[in-house]
């Protein structure tokens, strides 16, 4: 019935003659289709909205990205435009004509978080979109809405209440949610992300309101392709997936781990500028071994113990191939909070066939390496002069260690087998040594060096005399007074990183690190700590959290059309982040820049990652833009309201 085919329409628009195209298609067929599909006459509740858009997104439009309108009650512009950012791309030329979008109007418009503006709808919009009487008379700005929401959120004393208020906002008015998060990033990051997200996952069943991502359980085996089709957005660029087995340092939270992909992806948008409609949170539910959850009447997941072996592998494999089939090979899949025994294998199994990235192995490694590079300006010398000791030899610890060894090898020219010898690890059985080689998991073996057995951390610190102590154990309060004092006894400025999350699992607090080292430690932690006063001096500490890295890394992969993640990209990201640390930051003992400038940082990381992708021949988006930083910035999602005309 709708004879004008969407492919032709979009192909024509690629010519860039958008204005003419708009006129030529007098009654935009997509809109007619949308209205009809909704079973209504045009002009009823589903009307055309003209949204100002950029020439770039229209130029980028690819027929492959077209959303099948038949299935939609509205045509969402984000489903039909550019590969990179769609509707939210910064406008290169404001004079270019609008693109046509149909969104619901009237009451459904107020209920659609992607388009709702609450009290910010203009008088004209109220007239043209059947909103008269549905809203009170006032029209307020988005800035005033932000002010009001911040005042509301600050009234809550309990972090989880703040989290829920933010989630409600995300469900109600997505742009306002992102505006709040971007404008108040330092205050709201601990609310929507670590540490509060950890508590939210623990209580996810009780606070569950709306699904925020896809749940793929063993019940969906054999049907994952169909499940992906049920998700309303079609042009997905980033997926964060967990199986909930190792949520932060909190252990197995099963299906309730969903809070993590949701939180990570809201950071992809707020910090890295990836548009929300192209982000997909996924939780794979193969059961849980958490007895408490299995006995919790509000638990939302499969009530069975974890499937393992072939059953597990088959579900993951079906997921991975369905994702590639549905979204193509350039969709970024971020593995998050898988247990060690799966995390390494997943990366190894899919690293050469999919665009995959493990945030806990690679993202954490990149952010820690960056902090260490910056710290050299405080302690003098190079990375290679250091001796490193890790507590915790899992995905985070060994991932960081390997990246440090690679960087040392790059700096000194020594083979990586040599530089690894400067890195030691303690696990639950004590120092990892050659004598333990037999029983060691494969990812621990490169760190087994010749040494007599050492049972615990404090003895290992005394024996190895590290200059850098890194906690990646998931076990809180393990950097005891004795450990920190030992570090401070043979280092003028001991570097101490307590990376485990959330705050309860941190190996020590900022206060402990400064107090026990008499204010000499260079300290950073995975979860945030407030500044500490010690001996009349205020000590701030940095947050060594992968949130500095993954949003910019993801943006860089997307804007270059990268098809694989390479270690050199992680090194590039580390260096880009370290370069953002100013003298002023260092004077305060900070080895990370403030999160308040994270979007600028993400653009720089993205540019350097993209440059590396081009250099390595892994980029497919050609030609390479001349100014990658400017290009990355121009691609970033803006949460400002658009006018509906
Ligand atoms: O989520 C965070 O804050 C950092 C992270 O990846 C983890 O601890 O697993
Ligand atoms: Mg994680």
XYZ file of C-alpha atoms and ligand atoms in Angstrom:
655
model
C 0.000 0.000 0.000
C 2.807 2.397 0.782
C 4.460 2.302 -2.544
C 7.345 4.632 -1.843
C 9.986 2.439 -0.525
C 11.964 3.551 2.434
C 15.257 2.550 0.923
C 14.713 4.899 -2.013
C 13.666 7.629 0.334
C 16.770 7.373 2.429
C 19.035 6.847 -0.534
C 17.722 10.035 -2.030
C 18.256 11.875 1.176
C 21.864 10.777 1.079
C 22.346 13.151 -1.820
C 22.057 15.872 0.767
C 19.220 17.735 -0.976
C 17.205 17.397 2.108
C 14.978 20.400 1.687
C 13.913 19.342 -1.769
C 13.465 15.832 -0.641
C 11.239 17.039 2.093
C 9.078 18.928 -0.347
C 9.024 16.233 -2.971
C 7.637 13.765 -0.515
C 4.736 16.018 0.226
C 2.947 13.689 2.589
C 5.916 11.950 4.135
C 5.266 8.304 3.480
C 6.939 7.183 6.642
C 4.574 9.252 8.653
C 1.535 8.041 6.777
C 2.741 4.529 7.318
C 3.238 5.168 10.965
C -0.190 6.672 11.431
C -1.859 3.905 9.506
C 0.017 1.231 11.334
C -1.395 2.710 14.446
C -4.869 2.209 13.083
C -5.611 5.910 13.171
C -6.239 8.670 10.686
C -3.419 11.188 10.366
C -3.929 14.138 12.652
C -5.496 12.140 15.391
C -3.022 11.177 18.096
C -0.069 10.462 15.895
C 1.208 13.458 14.023
C 4.254 14.595 12.229
C 6.855 16.394 14.213
C 9.631 18.206 12.507
C 12.770 17.950 14.493
C 15.807 20.005 13.722
C 18.568 17.732 12.702
C 21.996 17.835 11.293
C 23.122 17.405 7.772
C 25.614 14.839 8.992
C 23.151 12.389 10.378
C 21.118 12.597 7.220
C 24.183 12.127 5.088
C 25.138 9.169 7.229
C 21.754 7.577 6.792
C 22.116 4.043 5.642
C 19.325 1.965 4.164
C 20.433 -0.921 6.299
C 19.556 1.093 9.346
C 15.924 1.630 8.458
C 13.430 0.625 11.059
C 10.572 -1.416 9.663
C 7.721 1.030 10.119
C 5.065 -1.637 9.948
C 5.949 -2.763 13.417
C 6.083 0.640 14.997
C 3.300 2.845 16.152
C 5.661 5.690 15.534
C 8.723 6.133 13.441
C 11.600 6.811 15.679
C 14.192 8.865 13.920
C 16.974 7.127 15.745
C 16.091 3.912 13.982
C 16.451 5.410 10.571
C 19.503 7.560 10.553
C 23.230 7.571 10.742
C 25.295 4.744 12.007
C 26.984 6.860 14.549
C 24.617 9.030 16.486
C 21.417 9.703 14.704
C 19.105 12.309 15.994
C 21.439 13.680 18.555
C 24.390 14.594 16.452
C 25.550 18.136 16.917
C 24.426 20.251 14.045
C 27.148 21.089 11.607
C 25.016 23.566 9.745
C 22.039 24.962 11.569
C 20.484 26.228 8.344
C 19.907 22.748 7.005
C 16.309 21.729 6.860
C 14.683 19.467 9.339
C 14.210 15.798 8.984
C 10.760 14.394 9.328
C 9.916 12.323 12.324
C 6.636 11.067 13.545
C 6.237 10.783 17.263
C 3.185 10.142 19.285
C 1.412 13.273 20.384
C -1.169 14.139 22.979
C -1.246 12.013 26.096
C 1.070 9.268 24.754
C 3.684 11.954 24.059
C 3.749 12.830 27.755
C 4.222 9.156 28.538
C 7.067 8.628 26.064
C 10.377 9.211 27.885
C 12.262 9.731 24.617
C 10.164 12.735 23.621
C 8.505 13.958 26.789
C 9.611 17.386 28.026
C 7.274 17.712 30.994
C 6.543 21.333 31.786
C 8.933 22.521 29.083
C 6.549 22.066 26.139
C 6.028 25.452 24.494
C 2.624 27.030 23.863
C 3.012 26.203 20.202
C 3.884 22.606 20.916
C 0.880 22.351 23.189
C -1.291 23.460 20.264
C 0.266 21.354 17.576
C 0.636 18.230 19.644
C -2.720 18.016 21.361
C -1.341 18.804 24.767
C -3.701 21.634 25.707
C -5.193 20.991 29.078
C -2.958 18.013 29.714
C -0.363 20.265 31.287
C -0.645 23.204 33.662
C -0.344 26.666 32.050
C 3.268 27.318 32.979
C 6.141 26.755 30.529
C 9.531 26.350 32.158
C 13.033 25.929 30.780
C 15.040 22.731 30.926
C 17.494 24.574 33.203
C 14.730 25.286 35.701
C 13.649 21.655 35.521
C 17.219 20.634 36.344
C 17.266 23.006 39.308
C 13.987 21.606 40.597
C 15.007 17.969 40.167
C 18.336 18.520 41.884
C 16.549 20.117 44.821
C 14.193 17.129 44.964
C 16.977 14.578 44.787
C 19.045 16.338 47.439
C 16.137 16.042 49.850
C 16.628 12.286 49.961
C 19.194 11.264 52.542
C 19.225 7.574 51.621
C 21.378 6.875 48.530
C 18.971 4.223 47.226
C 16.128 6.740 47.276
C 18.228 9.077 45.156
C 18.948 6.191 42.797
C 15.254 5.418 42.465
C 14.411 9.069 41.878
C 16.958 9.118 39.050
C 15.618 5.880 37.548
C 12.089 7.294 37.681
C 13.303 10.360 35.852
C 14.999 8.231 33.203
C 11.699 6.423 32.656
C 9.790 9.695 32.492
C 11.994 12.174 30.660
C 15.204 10.796 29.211
C 16.700 14.088 28.087
C 16.171 15.692 31.465
C 17.788 12.651 33.098
C 20.880 13.039 30.922
C 20.984 16.811 31.337
C 20.982 16.333 35.105
C 23.661 13.670 34.943
C 25.899 15.657 32.608
C 25.514 18.984 34.419
C 26.013 17.455 37.890
C 28.217 14.519 37.025
C 30.387 14.549 40.146
C 27.365 14.592 42.437
C 25.227 12.110 40.517
C 27.789 9.547 39.394
C 27.806 7.895 42.838
C 24.008 7.827 42.662
C 23.371 6.152 39.308
C 26.651 4.220 39.348
C 29.163 2.937 41.904
C 28.625 2.626 44.824
C 24.812 2.985 44.943
C 24.194 0.766 41.934
C 25.656 -2.104 43.970
C 22.977 -1.754 46.624
C 20.372 -1.326 43.900
C 21.387 -4.698 42.410
C 21.225 -6.364 45.804
C 17.650 -5.069 46.212
C 16.708 -5.050 42.532
C 13.798 -7.441 42.994
C 12.168 -5.252 45.608
C 12.678 -1.975 43.766
C 11.961 -3.335 40.276
C 9.502 -1.131 38.395
C 10.125 -1.253 34.687
C 12.367 -3.424 32.545
C 15.322 -1.298 31.451
C 17.057 -3.858 29.271
C 16.721 -7.332 27.807
C 16.538 -10.393 30.032
C 17.797 -13.468 28.219
C 17.396 -16.566 30.339
C 17.682 -20.277 29.692
C 13.954 -20.104 28.879
C 14.849 -18.062 25.801
C 17.290 -20.675 24.472
C 16.710 -21.153 20.755
C 14.733 -17.911 20.554
C 17.338 -15.210 21.115
C 16.998 -13.777 17.607
C 13.302 -13.198 18.294
C 14.055 -11.757 21.709
C 16.389 -9.182 20.162
C 13.628 -8.212 17.742
C 11.352 -7.450 20.678
C 13.610 -4.621 21.790
C 12.056 -1.383 20.506
C 15.258 0.152 19.152
C 16.761 -1.378 16.053
C 20.038 0.435 15.535
C 22.130 -0.743 18.438
C 25.772 0.270 18.691
C 26.763 -0.724 22.221
C 25.626 -3.662 24.322
C 26.714 -4.127 27.918
C 26.061 -7.696 28.988
C 26.458 -9.439 32.318
C 25.532 -12.854 33.646
C 25.471 -11.396 37.154
C 27.962 -13.842 38.617
C 30.451 -11.287 39.964
C 28.667 -8.007 40.463
C 31.295 -5.501 41.592
C 32.850 -7.065 44.703
C 29.425 -8.258 45.838
C 29.482 -11.677 44.228
C 26.680 -13.569 42.506
C 23.556 -11.443 42.213
C 22.068 -13.470 39.363
C 19.475 -11.718 37.257
C 19.547 -8.707 39.558
C 22.896 -7.770 38.051
C 20.816 -5.901 35.449
C 21.479 -2.659 37.332
C 25.093 -2.821 36.146
C 24.541 -2.835 32.342
C 21.864 -0.167 32.816
C 24.246 2.008 34.859
C 27.219 1.475 32.545
C 25.162 2.395 29.506
C 23.801 5.550 31.079
C 27.461 6.514 31.461
C 28.132 5.641 27.822
C 25.586 8.329 27.005
C 26.309 10.929 29.686
C 30.101 10.613 29.691
C 30.810 9.377 26.182
C 27.975 10.912 24.181
C 26.633 7.681 22.703
C 22.948 8.263 22.042
C 20.657 6.401 24.442
C 18.612 4.742 21.729
C 21.661 2.879 20.444
C 22.524 1.358 23.838
C 21.219 -2.036 24.894
C 21.598 -3.433 28.436
C 21.440 -7.243 28.574
C 21.390 -9.734 31.418
C 21.958 -13.386 30.678
C 20.217 -15.446 33.335
C 21.502 -18.976 33.782
C 20.448 -19.131 37.425
C 22.266 -18.102 40.581
C 24.180 -19.844 43.314
C 23.202 -17.132 45.768
C 21.048 -18.968 48.324
C 19.702 -15.757 49.769
C 18.318 -14.726 46.396
C 17.005 -18.203 45.621
C 14.990 -17.955 48.824
C 13.926 -14.347 48.312
C 10.263 -14.160 47.341
C 10.956 -10.964 45.371
C 13.846 -12.399 43.344
C 13.255 -11.690 39.651
C 15.448 -14.336 38.054
C 15.388 -18.047 37.316
C 15.042 -19.925 40.585
C 17.731 -22.511 39.939
C 21.431 -23.005 40.454
C 23.738 -21.742 37.723
C 23.966 -23.704 34.513
C 27.579 -24.340 33.570
C 29.612 -26.131 30.902
C 27.966 -26.811 27.582
C 24.558 -25.479 28.581
C 26.125 -22.139 29.547
C 28.392 -21.990 26.511
C 25.543 -22.715 24.111
C 23.369 -19.917 25.463
C 26.236 -17.427 25.264
C 27.115 -18.596 21.791
C 23.556 -18.209 20.586
C 23.510 -14.720 22.082
C 26.774 -13.719 20.404
C 25.770 -14.965 16.987
C 22.268 -13.502 17.242
C 23.716 -10.119 18.126
C 26.020 -10.177 15.135
C 23.222 -11.294 12.850
C 20.866 -8.595 14.138
C 23.158 -5.604 14.532
C 26.125 -6.378 12.297
C 29.781 -6.819 13.136
C 30.387 -3.290 14.368
C 28.212 -3.491 17.434
C 30.395 -3.202 20.528
C 29.749 -5.891 23.123
C 31.072 -5.027 26.564
C 31.348 -7.981 28.933
C 30.742 -6.832 32.470
C 31.033 -8.508 35.847
C 31.382 -12.086 34.673
C 33.208 -14.395 37.087
C 36.900 -15.040 36.401
C 36.303 -18.562 35.170
C 34.184 -17.246 32.277
C 35.534 -13.732 31.708
C 38.896 -14.714 30.216
C 37.421 -17.463 28.071
C 34.734 -15.187 26.652
C 37.316 -12.631 25.665
C 39.530 -15.280 24.113
C 36.651 -17.040 22.338
C 35.030 -13.965 20.828
C 37.937 -11.530 20.589
C 38.765 -12.541 17.037
C 35.207 -12.747 15.696
C 33.353 -9.903 17.424
C 34.008 -6.353 18.596
C 34.269 -7.260 22.267
C 35.758 -5.589 25.287
C 35.884 -6.743 28.892
C 35.539 -3.737 31.126
C 36.825 -5.474 34.247
C 39.926 -6.870 32.557
C 40.691 -4.181 29.991
C 38.843 -1.048 31.118
C 40.130 -1.281 34.667
C 43.630 -1.998 33.335
C 43.550 1.072 31.153
C 42.386 3.397 33.920
C 44.959 2.093 36.403
C 47.793 2.343 33.918
C 46.743 5.927 33.254
C 46.906 6.750 36.968
C 50.354 5.184 37.200
C 51.602 7.172 34.212
C 50.333 10.377 35.835
C 51.814 9.379 39.214
C 55.297 9.298 37.691
C 55.181 13.081 37.667
C 54.800 12.969 41.447
C 57.333 10.284 42.276
C 59.809 10.886 39.454
C 61.359 8.285 37.159
C 59.646 5.861 34.866
C 57.205 3.015 35.221
C 59.976 0.480 34.724
C 61.702 1.431 37.972
C 58.707 0.247 40.005
C 57.894 -3.035 41.680
C 54.210 -3.894 41.783
C 52.307 -6.056 44.216
C 48.681 -7.002 43.683
C 46.228 -8.354 46.197
C 43.803 -10.300 44.031
C 44.846 -12.211 40.913
C 41.524 -12.282 39.093
C 40.365 -10.499 35.980
C 41.065 -6.976 37.236
C 44.456 -7.755 38.794
C 45.885 -9.812 35.968
C 44.388 -7.497 33.340
C 46.064 -4.474 34.925
C 49.328 -6.368 35.370
C 49.473 -7.355 31.726
C 48.836 -3.824 30.493
C 51.508 -2.447 32.836
C 53.950 -5.090 31.566
C 53.124 -4.126 27.966
C 53.655 -0.431 28.676
C 56.975 -1.120 30.447
C 58.044 -3.221 27.513
C 57.086 -0.422 25.134
C 59.007 2.130 27.192
C 62.176 0.096 27.742
C 62.282 -2.185 24.720
C 62.584 -5.196 27.049
C 60.450 -8.218 26.131
C 57.174 -8.492 28.008
C 58.343 -11.784 29.581
C 61.018 -9.698 31.323
C 58.848 -6.765 32.393
C 56.315 -9.170 33.940
C 58.971 -10.106 36.470
C 58.520 -6.741 38.181
C 54.934 -7.638 38.986
C 53.920 -9.882 41.895
C 50.572 -11.168 43.031
C 49.008 -12.406 46.230
C 45.837 -14.472 46.058
C 43.854 -16.275 48.739
C 46.697 -18.791 49.137
C 49.486 -16.235 49.510
C 52.193 -15.055 47.144
C 51.965 -16.610 43.690
C 55.260 -18.391 43.184
C 56.759 -20.947 40.811
C 56.322 -23.671 43.388
C 52.546 -23.210 43.079
C 52.559 -23.428 39.265
C 50.856 -26.838 39.063
C 47.603 -25.811 40.674
C 47.389 -22.333 39.159
C 44.636 -21.142 36.826
C 46.065 -20.184 33.436
C 45.619 -16.423 33.906
C 47.756 -16.480 37.067
C 50.698 -18.365 35.605
C 52.577 -15.439 34.007
C 52.855 -13.946 37.490
C 54.389 -16.952 39.227
C 58.007 -16.015 39.936
C 60.797 -17.672 41.842
C 60.369 -17.003 45.563
C 60.014 -18.919 48.788
C 56.403 -19.341 49.925
C 54.778 -16.331 51.611
C 51.429 -16.846 53.292
C 49.839 -13.432 53.608
C 49.803 -9.915 52.266
C 51.723 -8.195 55.007
C 54.602 -10.673 54.761
C 54.542 -10.353 50.984
C 54.772 -6.558 51.266
C 57.746 -6.912 53.586
C 59.450 -9.483 51.354
C 58.842 -7.912 47.934
C 59.049 -4.250 49.027
C 56.758 -2.969 46.276
C 56.584 0.698 45.344
C 53.011 0.217 44.109
C 50.353 -1.765 45.978
C 47.158 -2.547 44.082
C 44.001 -4.032 45.597
C 41.822 -5.938 43.153
C 40.592 -8.620 45.507
C 36.956 -7.729 46.018
C 37.700 -8.130 49.716
C 37.194 -5.053 51.863
C 39.551 -3.765 54.569
C 42.442 -6.009 53.575
C 44.993 -3.174 53.398
C 45.398 -3.112 57.153
C 47.334 -0.604 59.240
C 50.307 -2.955 59.225
C 50.240 -3.275 55.438
C 50.023 0.468 54.801
C 52.641 1.234 57.458
C 54.984 -1.297 55.873
C 54.484 0.370 52.469
C 55.230 3.749 54.034
C 58.339 2.442 55.801
C 60.354 1.869 52.620
C 58.649 4.277 50.189
C 58.732 8.024 50.522
C 55.540 8.187 48.446
C 53.892 4.775 48.388
C 51.368 4.382 45.588
C 48.313 2.623 46.984
C 45.290 1.795 44.852
C 42.261 0.225 46.536
C 40.209 -0.711 43.517
C 37.485 -3.033 44.746
C 33.882 -1.871 44.623
C 31.586 -0.744 46.080
C 32.856 1.253 49.064
C 32.272 -1.632 51.489
C 34.714 -3.793 49.493
C 37.434 -1.172 49.155
C 40.745 -2.583 50.447
C 41.106 0.511 52.637
C 39.510 3.915 52.904
C 41.136 7.166 51.810
C 41.327 8.221 55.437
C 43.176 5.037 56.411
C 45.622 5.339 53.531
C 46.538 8.927 54.430
C 46.523 8.436 58.178
C 48.622 5.276 58.226
C 51.122 6.658 55.716
C 51.345 9.991 57.561
C 49.910 11.773 54.548
C 52.543 10.439 52.146
C 50.492 7.960 50.132
C 49.436 8.595 46.572
C 46.020 7.057 46.837
C 43.148 6.315 44.475
C 40.178 3.983 44.811
C 37.548 2.350 42.619
C 34.668 3.822 44.624
C 34.666 7.515 45.488
C 35.809 8.865 48.864
C 35.257 12.376 50.177
C 38.352 14.492 50.830
C 40.040 13.703 54.106
C 41.593 16.051 56.669
C 44.786 14.848 58.283
C 47.114 16.960 60.425
C 45.377 20.142 59.317
C 45.753 19.359 55.612
C 42.993 18.290 53.207
C 43.711 15.291 50.998
C 41.553 14.582 47.962
C 41.788 11.209 46.257
C 41.114 10.148 42.711
C 38.658 7.516 41.551
C 40.484 4.814 39.614
C 37.302 3.579 37.994
C 36.897 2.252 34.476
C 34.166 4.895 33.976
C 36.990 7.189 32.833
C 37.817 4.853 29.981
C 34.946 2.829 28.530
C 32.733 5.730 27.376
C 35.538 7.372 25.376
C 36.909 4.054 24.172
C 33.447 3.065 22.945
C 32.993 6.394 21.193
C 36.371 5.978 19.490
C 35.494 2.489 18.291
C 32.154 3.669 16.950
C 33.341 6.787 15.151
C 36.104 4.839 13.417
C 33.853 1.876 12.643
C 36.401 -0.384 14.343
C 35.869 -4.085 13.974
C 38.178 -5.280 16.759
C 39.566 -4.031 20.058
C 43.371 -4.088 20.264
C 45.650 -3.695 23.313
C 47.290 -0.691 21.673
C 43.919 1.065 21.833
C 43.857 0.524 25.595
C 47.358 1.961 25.878
C 46.279 4.920 23.747
C 43.278 5.456 26.036
C 45.509 5.342 29.145
C 47.894 7.881 27.719
C 45.080 10.162 26.562
C 43.574 10.130 30.052
C 46.929 10.680 31.768
C 47.576 13.675 29.508
C 44.489 15.349 30.965
C 45.946 15.431 34.476
C 47.108 18.983 35.163
C 49.844 20.333 37.441
C 47.063 21.660 39.628
C 45.559 18.160 39.969
C 48.970 16.717 40.797
C 49.662 19.377 43.411
C 46.589 18.103 45.229
C 47.912 14.553 44.925
C 45.328 13.679 42.271
C 46.410 11.274 39.563
C 43.108 11.566 37.682
C 41.435 14.655 36.269
C 38.030 15.636 37.693
C 34.945 13.918 36.325
C 33.473 17.368 35.708
C 35.430 17.545 32.426
C 34.751 13.934 31.447
C 33.075 14.713 28.121
C 36.153 16.620 26.998
C 38.297 13.723 28.211
C 36.110 11.172 26.437
C 36.441 13.071 23.163
C 40.243 12.976 23.506
C 40.254 9.287 24.381
C 37.892 8.599 21.483
C 40.121 10.507 19.075
C 43.265 8.622 20.127
C 41.515 5.256 20.096
C 40.091 5.997 16.655
C 43.521 7.130 15.413
C 44.938 3.828 16.624
C 42.160 1.926 14.868
C 43.039 3.668 11.614
C 46.753 3.065 12.154
C 46.165 -0.640 12.804
C 43.912 -1.026 9.800
C 40.972 -1.931 12.026
C 38.802 1.074 11.108
C 36.117 0.782 8.460
C 34.694 4.304 8.446
C 36.555 6.007 5.627
C 37.995 8.459 4.946
C 39.577 9.168 8.296
C 38.364 12.556 9.577
C 41.097 15.182 9.634
C 40.487 16.420 13.135
C 39.431 13.432 15.182
C 38.875 15.342 18.432
C 36.549 17.830 16.749
C 34.845 14.974 14.953
C 34.363 13.000 18.175
C 32.945 16.089 19.882
C 30.581 16.768 17.016
C 29.269 13.235 17.311
C 28.337 13.413 20.959
C 24.739 13.247 22.114
C 23.328 16.437 23.541
C 20.510 16.183 26.070
C 19.102 19.622 25.190
C 15.457 19.468 24.181
C 14.703 19.695 20.523
C 11.861 21.822 19.286
C 8.955 19.954 17.768
C 7.470 22.000 14.995
O 31.455 -0.804 38.142
C 32.457 -0.262 38.650
O 32.388 0.703 39.406
C 33.818 -0.732 38.264
C 33.752 -2.133 37.805
O 33.623 -2.423 36.640
C 33.683 -3.186 38.833
O 33.968 -2.930 40.009
O 33.326 -4.294 38.452
Mg 32.648 -4.285 36.395
